[in-house]
mmCIF file of N, CA and C in Angstrom:
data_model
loop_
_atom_site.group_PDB
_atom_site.id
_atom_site.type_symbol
_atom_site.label_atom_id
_atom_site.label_comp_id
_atom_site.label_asym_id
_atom_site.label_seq_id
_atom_site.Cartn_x
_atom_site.Cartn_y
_atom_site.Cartn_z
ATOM 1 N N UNK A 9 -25.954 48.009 -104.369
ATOM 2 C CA UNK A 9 -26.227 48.410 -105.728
ATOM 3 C C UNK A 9 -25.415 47.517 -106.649
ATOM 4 N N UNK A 10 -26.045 46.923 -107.497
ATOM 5 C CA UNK A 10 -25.444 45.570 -108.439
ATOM 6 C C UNK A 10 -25.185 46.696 -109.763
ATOM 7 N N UNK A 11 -23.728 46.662 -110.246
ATOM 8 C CA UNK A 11 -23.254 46.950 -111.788
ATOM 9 C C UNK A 11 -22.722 45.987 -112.362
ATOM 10 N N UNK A 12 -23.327 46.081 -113.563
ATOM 11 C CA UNK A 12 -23.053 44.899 -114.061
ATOM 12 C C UNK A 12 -22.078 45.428 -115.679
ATOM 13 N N UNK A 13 -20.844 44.683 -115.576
ATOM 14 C CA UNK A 13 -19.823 45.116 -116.590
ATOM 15 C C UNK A 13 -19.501 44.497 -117.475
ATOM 16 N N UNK A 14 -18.968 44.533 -118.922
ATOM 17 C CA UNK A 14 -18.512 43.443 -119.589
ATOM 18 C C UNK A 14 -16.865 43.650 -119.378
ATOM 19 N N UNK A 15 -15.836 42.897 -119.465
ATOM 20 C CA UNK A 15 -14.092 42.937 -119.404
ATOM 21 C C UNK A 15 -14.260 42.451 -121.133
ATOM 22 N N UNK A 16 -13.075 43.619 -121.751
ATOM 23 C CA UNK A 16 -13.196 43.601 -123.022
ATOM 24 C C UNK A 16 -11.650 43.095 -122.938
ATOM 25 N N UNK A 17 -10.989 42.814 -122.148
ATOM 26 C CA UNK A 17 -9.490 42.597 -122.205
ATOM 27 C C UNK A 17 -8.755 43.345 -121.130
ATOM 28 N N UNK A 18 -8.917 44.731 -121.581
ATOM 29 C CA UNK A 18 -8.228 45.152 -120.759
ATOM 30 C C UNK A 18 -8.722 46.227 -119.729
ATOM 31 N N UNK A 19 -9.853 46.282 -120.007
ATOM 32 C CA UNK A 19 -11.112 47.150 -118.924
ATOM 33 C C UNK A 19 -12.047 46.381 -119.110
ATOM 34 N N UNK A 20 -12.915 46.867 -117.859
ATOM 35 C CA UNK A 20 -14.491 46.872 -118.283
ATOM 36 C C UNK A 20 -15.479 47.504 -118.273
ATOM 37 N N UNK A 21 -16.145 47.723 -119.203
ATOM 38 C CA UNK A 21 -17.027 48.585 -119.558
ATOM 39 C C UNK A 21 -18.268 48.960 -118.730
ATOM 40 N N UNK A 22 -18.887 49.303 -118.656
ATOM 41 C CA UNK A 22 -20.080 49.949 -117.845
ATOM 42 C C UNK A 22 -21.018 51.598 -117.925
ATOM 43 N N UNK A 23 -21.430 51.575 -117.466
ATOM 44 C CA UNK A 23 -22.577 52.611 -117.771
ATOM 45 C C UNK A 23 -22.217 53.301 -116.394
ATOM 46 N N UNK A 24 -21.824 52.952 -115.564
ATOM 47 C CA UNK A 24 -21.852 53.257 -114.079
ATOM 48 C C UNK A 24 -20.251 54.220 -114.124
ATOM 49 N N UNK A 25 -20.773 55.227 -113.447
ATOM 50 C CA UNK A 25 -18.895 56.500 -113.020
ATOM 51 C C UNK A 25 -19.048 56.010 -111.928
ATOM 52 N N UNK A 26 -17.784 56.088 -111.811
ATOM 53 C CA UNK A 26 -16.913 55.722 -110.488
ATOM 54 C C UNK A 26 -15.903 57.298 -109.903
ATOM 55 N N UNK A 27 -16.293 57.000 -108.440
ATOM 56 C CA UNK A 27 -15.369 58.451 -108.099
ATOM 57 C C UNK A 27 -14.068 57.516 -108.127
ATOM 58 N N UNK A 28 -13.041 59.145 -107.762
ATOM 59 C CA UNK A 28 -11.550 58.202 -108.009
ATOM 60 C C UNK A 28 -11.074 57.943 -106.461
ATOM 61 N N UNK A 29 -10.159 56.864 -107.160
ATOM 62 C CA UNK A 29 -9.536 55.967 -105.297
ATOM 63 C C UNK A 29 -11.414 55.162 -104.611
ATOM 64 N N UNK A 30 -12.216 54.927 -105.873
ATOM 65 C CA UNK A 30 -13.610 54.202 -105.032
ATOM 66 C C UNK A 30 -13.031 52.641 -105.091
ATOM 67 N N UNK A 31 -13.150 52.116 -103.847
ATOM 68 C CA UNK A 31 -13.486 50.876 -103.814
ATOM 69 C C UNK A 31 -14.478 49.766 -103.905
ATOM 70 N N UNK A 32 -13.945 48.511 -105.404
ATOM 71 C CA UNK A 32 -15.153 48.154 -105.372
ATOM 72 C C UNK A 32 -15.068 46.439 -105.632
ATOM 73 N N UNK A 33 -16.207 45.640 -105.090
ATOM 74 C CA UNK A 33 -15.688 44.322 -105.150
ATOM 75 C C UNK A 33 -16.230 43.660 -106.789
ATOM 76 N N UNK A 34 -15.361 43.372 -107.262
ATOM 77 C CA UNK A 34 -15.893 42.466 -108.410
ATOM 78 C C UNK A 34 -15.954 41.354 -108.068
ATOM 79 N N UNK A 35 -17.201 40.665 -108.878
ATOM 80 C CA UNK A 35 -17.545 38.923 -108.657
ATOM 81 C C UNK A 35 -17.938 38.633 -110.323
ATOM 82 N N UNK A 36 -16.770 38.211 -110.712
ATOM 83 C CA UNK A 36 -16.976 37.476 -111.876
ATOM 84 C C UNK A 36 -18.309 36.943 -112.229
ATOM 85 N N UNK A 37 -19.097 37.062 -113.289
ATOM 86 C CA UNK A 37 -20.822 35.636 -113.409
ATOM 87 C C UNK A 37 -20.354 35.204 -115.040
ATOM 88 N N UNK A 38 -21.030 34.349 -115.013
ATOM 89 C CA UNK A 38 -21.285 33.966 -116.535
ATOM 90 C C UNK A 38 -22.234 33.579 -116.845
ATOM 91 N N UNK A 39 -23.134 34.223 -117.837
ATOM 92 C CA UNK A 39 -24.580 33.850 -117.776
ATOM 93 C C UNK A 39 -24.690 34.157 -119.525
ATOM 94 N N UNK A 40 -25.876 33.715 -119.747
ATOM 95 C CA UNK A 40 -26.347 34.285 -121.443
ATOM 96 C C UNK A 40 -26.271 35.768 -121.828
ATOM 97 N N UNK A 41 -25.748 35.746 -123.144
ATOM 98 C CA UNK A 41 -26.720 37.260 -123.224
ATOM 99 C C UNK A 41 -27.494 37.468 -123.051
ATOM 100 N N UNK A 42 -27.737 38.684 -122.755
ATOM 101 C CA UNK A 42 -29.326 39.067 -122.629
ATOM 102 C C UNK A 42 -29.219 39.761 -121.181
ATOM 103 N N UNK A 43 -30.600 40.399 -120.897
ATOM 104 C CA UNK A 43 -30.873 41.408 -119.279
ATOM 105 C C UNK A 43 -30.168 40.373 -118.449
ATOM 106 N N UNK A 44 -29.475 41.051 -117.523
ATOM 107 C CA UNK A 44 -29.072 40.586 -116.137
ATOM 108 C C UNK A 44 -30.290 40.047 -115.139
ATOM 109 N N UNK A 45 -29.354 38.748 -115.027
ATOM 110 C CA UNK A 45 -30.375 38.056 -114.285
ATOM 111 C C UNK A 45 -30.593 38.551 -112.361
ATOM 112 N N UNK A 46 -32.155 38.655 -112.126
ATOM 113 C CA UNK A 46 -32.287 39.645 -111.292
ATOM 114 C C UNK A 46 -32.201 39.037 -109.693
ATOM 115 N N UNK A 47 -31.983 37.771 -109.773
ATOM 116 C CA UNK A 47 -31.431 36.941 -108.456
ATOM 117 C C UNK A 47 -30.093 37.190 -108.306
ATOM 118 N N UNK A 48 -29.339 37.412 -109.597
ATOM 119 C CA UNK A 48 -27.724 37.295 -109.295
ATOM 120 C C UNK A 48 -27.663 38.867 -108.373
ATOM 121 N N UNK A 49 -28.291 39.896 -109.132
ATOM 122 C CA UNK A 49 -29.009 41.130 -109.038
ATOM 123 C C UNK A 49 -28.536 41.251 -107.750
ATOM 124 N N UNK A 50 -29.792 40.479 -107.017
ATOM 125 C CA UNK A 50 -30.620 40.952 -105.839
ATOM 126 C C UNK A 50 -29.049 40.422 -104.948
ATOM 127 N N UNK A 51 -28.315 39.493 -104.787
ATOM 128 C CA UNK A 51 -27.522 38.566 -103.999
ATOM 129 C C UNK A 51 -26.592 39.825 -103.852
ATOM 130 N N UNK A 52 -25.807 40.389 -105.141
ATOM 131 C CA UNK A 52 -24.709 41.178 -104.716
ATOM 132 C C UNK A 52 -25.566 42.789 -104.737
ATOM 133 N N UNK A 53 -26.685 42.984 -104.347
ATOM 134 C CA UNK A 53 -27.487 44.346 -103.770
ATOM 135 C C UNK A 53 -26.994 43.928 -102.504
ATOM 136 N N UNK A 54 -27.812 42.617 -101.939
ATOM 137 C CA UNK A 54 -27.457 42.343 -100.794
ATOM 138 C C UNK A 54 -26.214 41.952 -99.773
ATOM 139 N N UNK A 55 -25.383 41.884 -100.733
ATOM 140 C CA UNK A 55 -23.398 42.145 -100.363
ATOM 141 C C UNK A 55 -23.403 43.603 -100.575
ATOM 142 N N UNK A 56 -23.608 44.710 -101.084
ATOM 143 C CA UNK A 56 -23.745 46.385 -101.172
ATOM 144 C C UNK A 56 -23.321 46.494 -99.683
ATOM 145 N N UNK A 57 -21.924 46.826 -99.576
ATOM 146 C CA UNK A 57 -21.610 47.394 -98.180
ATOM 147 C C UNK A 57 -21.644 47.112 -97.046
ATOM 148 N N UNK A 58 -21.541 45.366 -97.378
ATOM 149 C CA UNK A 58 -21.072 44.645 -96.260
ATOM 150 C C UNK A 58 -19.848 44.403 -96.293
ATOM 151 N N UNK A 59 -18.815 44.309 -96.747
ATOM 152 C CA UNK A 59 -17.346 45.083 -96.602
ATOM 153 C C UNK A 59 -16.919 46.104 -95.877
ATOM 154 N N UNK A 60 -16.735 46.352 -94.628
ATOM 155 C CA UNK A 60 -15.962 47.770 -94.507
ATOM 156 C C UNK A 60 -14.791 48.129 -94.933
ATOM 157 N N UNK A 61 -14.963 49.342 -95.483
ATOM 158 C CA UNK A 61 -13.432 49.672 -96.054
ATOM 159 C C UNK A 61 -12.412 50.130 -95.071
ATOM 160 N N UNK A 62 -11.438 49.785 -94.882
ATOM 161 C CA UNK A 62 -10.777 49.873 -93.595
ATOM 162 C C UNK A 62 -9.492 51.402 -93.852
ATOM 163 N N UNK A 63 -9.538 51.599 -95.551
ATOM 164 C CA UNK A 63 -8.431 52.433 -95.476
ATOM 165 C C UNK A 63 -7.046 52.048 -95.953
ATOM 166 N N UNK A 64 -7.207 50.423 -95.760
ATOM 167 C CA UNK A 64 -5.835 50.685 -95.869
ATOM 168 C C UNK A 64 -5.530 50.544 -97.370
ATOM 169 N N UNK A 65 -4.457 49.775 -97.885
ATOM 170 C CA UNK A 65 -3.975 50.030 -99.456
ATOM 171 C C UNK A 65 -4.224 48.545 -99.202
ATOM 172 N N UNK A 66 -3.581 47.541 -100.365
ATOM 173 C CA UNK A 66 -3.615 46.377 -101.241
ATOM 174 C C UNK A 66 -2.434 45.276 -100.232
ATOM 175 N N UNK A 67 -1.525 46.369 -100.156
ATOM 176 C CA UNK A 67 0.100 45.749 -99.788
ATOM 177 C C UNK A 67 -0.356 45.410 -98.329
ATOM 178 N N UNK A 68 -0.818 46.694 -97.621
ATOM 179 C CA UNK A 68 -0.957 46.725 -96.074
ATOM 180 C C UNK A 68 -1.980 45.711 -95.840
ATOM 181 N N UNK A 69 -2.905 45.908 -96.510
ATOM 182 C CA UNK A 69 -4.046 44.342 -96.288
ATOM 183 C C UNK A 69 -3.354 43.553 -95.975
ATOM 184 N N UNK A 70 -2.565 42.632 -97.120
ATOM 185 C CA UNK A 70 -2.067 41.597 -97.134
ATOM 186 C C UNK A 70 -1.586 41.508 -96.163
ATOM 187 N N UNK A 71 -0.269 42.324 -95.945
ATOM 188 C CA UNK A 71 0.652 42.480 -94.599
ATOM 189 C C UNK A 71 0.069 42.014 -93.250
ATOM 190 N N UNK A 72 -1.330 42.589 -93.152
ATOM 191 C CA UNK A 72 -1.897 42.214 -92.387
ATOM 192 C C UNK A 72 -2.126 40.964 -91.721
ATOM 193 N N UNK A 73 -2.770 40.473 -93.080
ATOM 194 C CA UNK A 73 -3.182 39.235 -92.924
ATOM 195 C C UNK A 73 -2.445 37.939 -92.576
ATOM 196 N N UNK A 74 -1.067 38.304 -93.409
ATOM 197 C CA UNK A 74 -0.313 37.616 -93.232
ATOM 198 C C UNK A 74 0.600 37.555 -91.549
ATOM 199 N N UNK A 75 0.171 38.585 -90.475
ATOM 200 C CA UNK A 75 0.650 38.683 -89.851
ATOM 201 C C UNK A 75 0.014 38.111 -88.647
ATOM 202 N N UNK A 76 -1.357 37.990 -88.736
ATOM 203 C CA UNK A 76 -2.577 37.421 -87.947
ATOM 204 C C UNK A 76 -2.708 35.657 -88.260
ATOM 205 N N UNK A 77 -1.665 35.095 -89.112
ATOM 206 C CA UNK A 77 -1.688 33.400 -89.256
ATOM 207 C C UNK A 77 -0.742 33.014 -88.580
#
């Protein structure tokens, strides 16, 4: 499911609720004003929950990662 947000500074705005503690990936676009373009659309529909969320926090990720190089 593609939402598409504007960042006014210090949030970003949207039409879309979010439950709390939801995880979610942002991908920056830059495109014209105007309707969202429906290829960019379709690309991150098709990233929709190919991530598994594993649980852990931000810190422990890292930790992780850093421990597997």
């Amino acid at each position: 499911m593609a939402i598409i947000g504007v960042y006014n500074g210090s949030f970003i705005e949207t039409d879309h609720k979010f439950e709390k503690n939801q995880r979610i990936i942002l991908t920056p676009i830059e495109r014209p004003k105007g309707p969202p373009n429906p290829e960019i659309a379709a690309i991150i529909d098709k990233l929709y929950g190919s991530v598994p969320d594993s649980g852990l926090t931000l810190e422990e990720t890292q930790a992780e990662r850093r421990n597997k190089q």
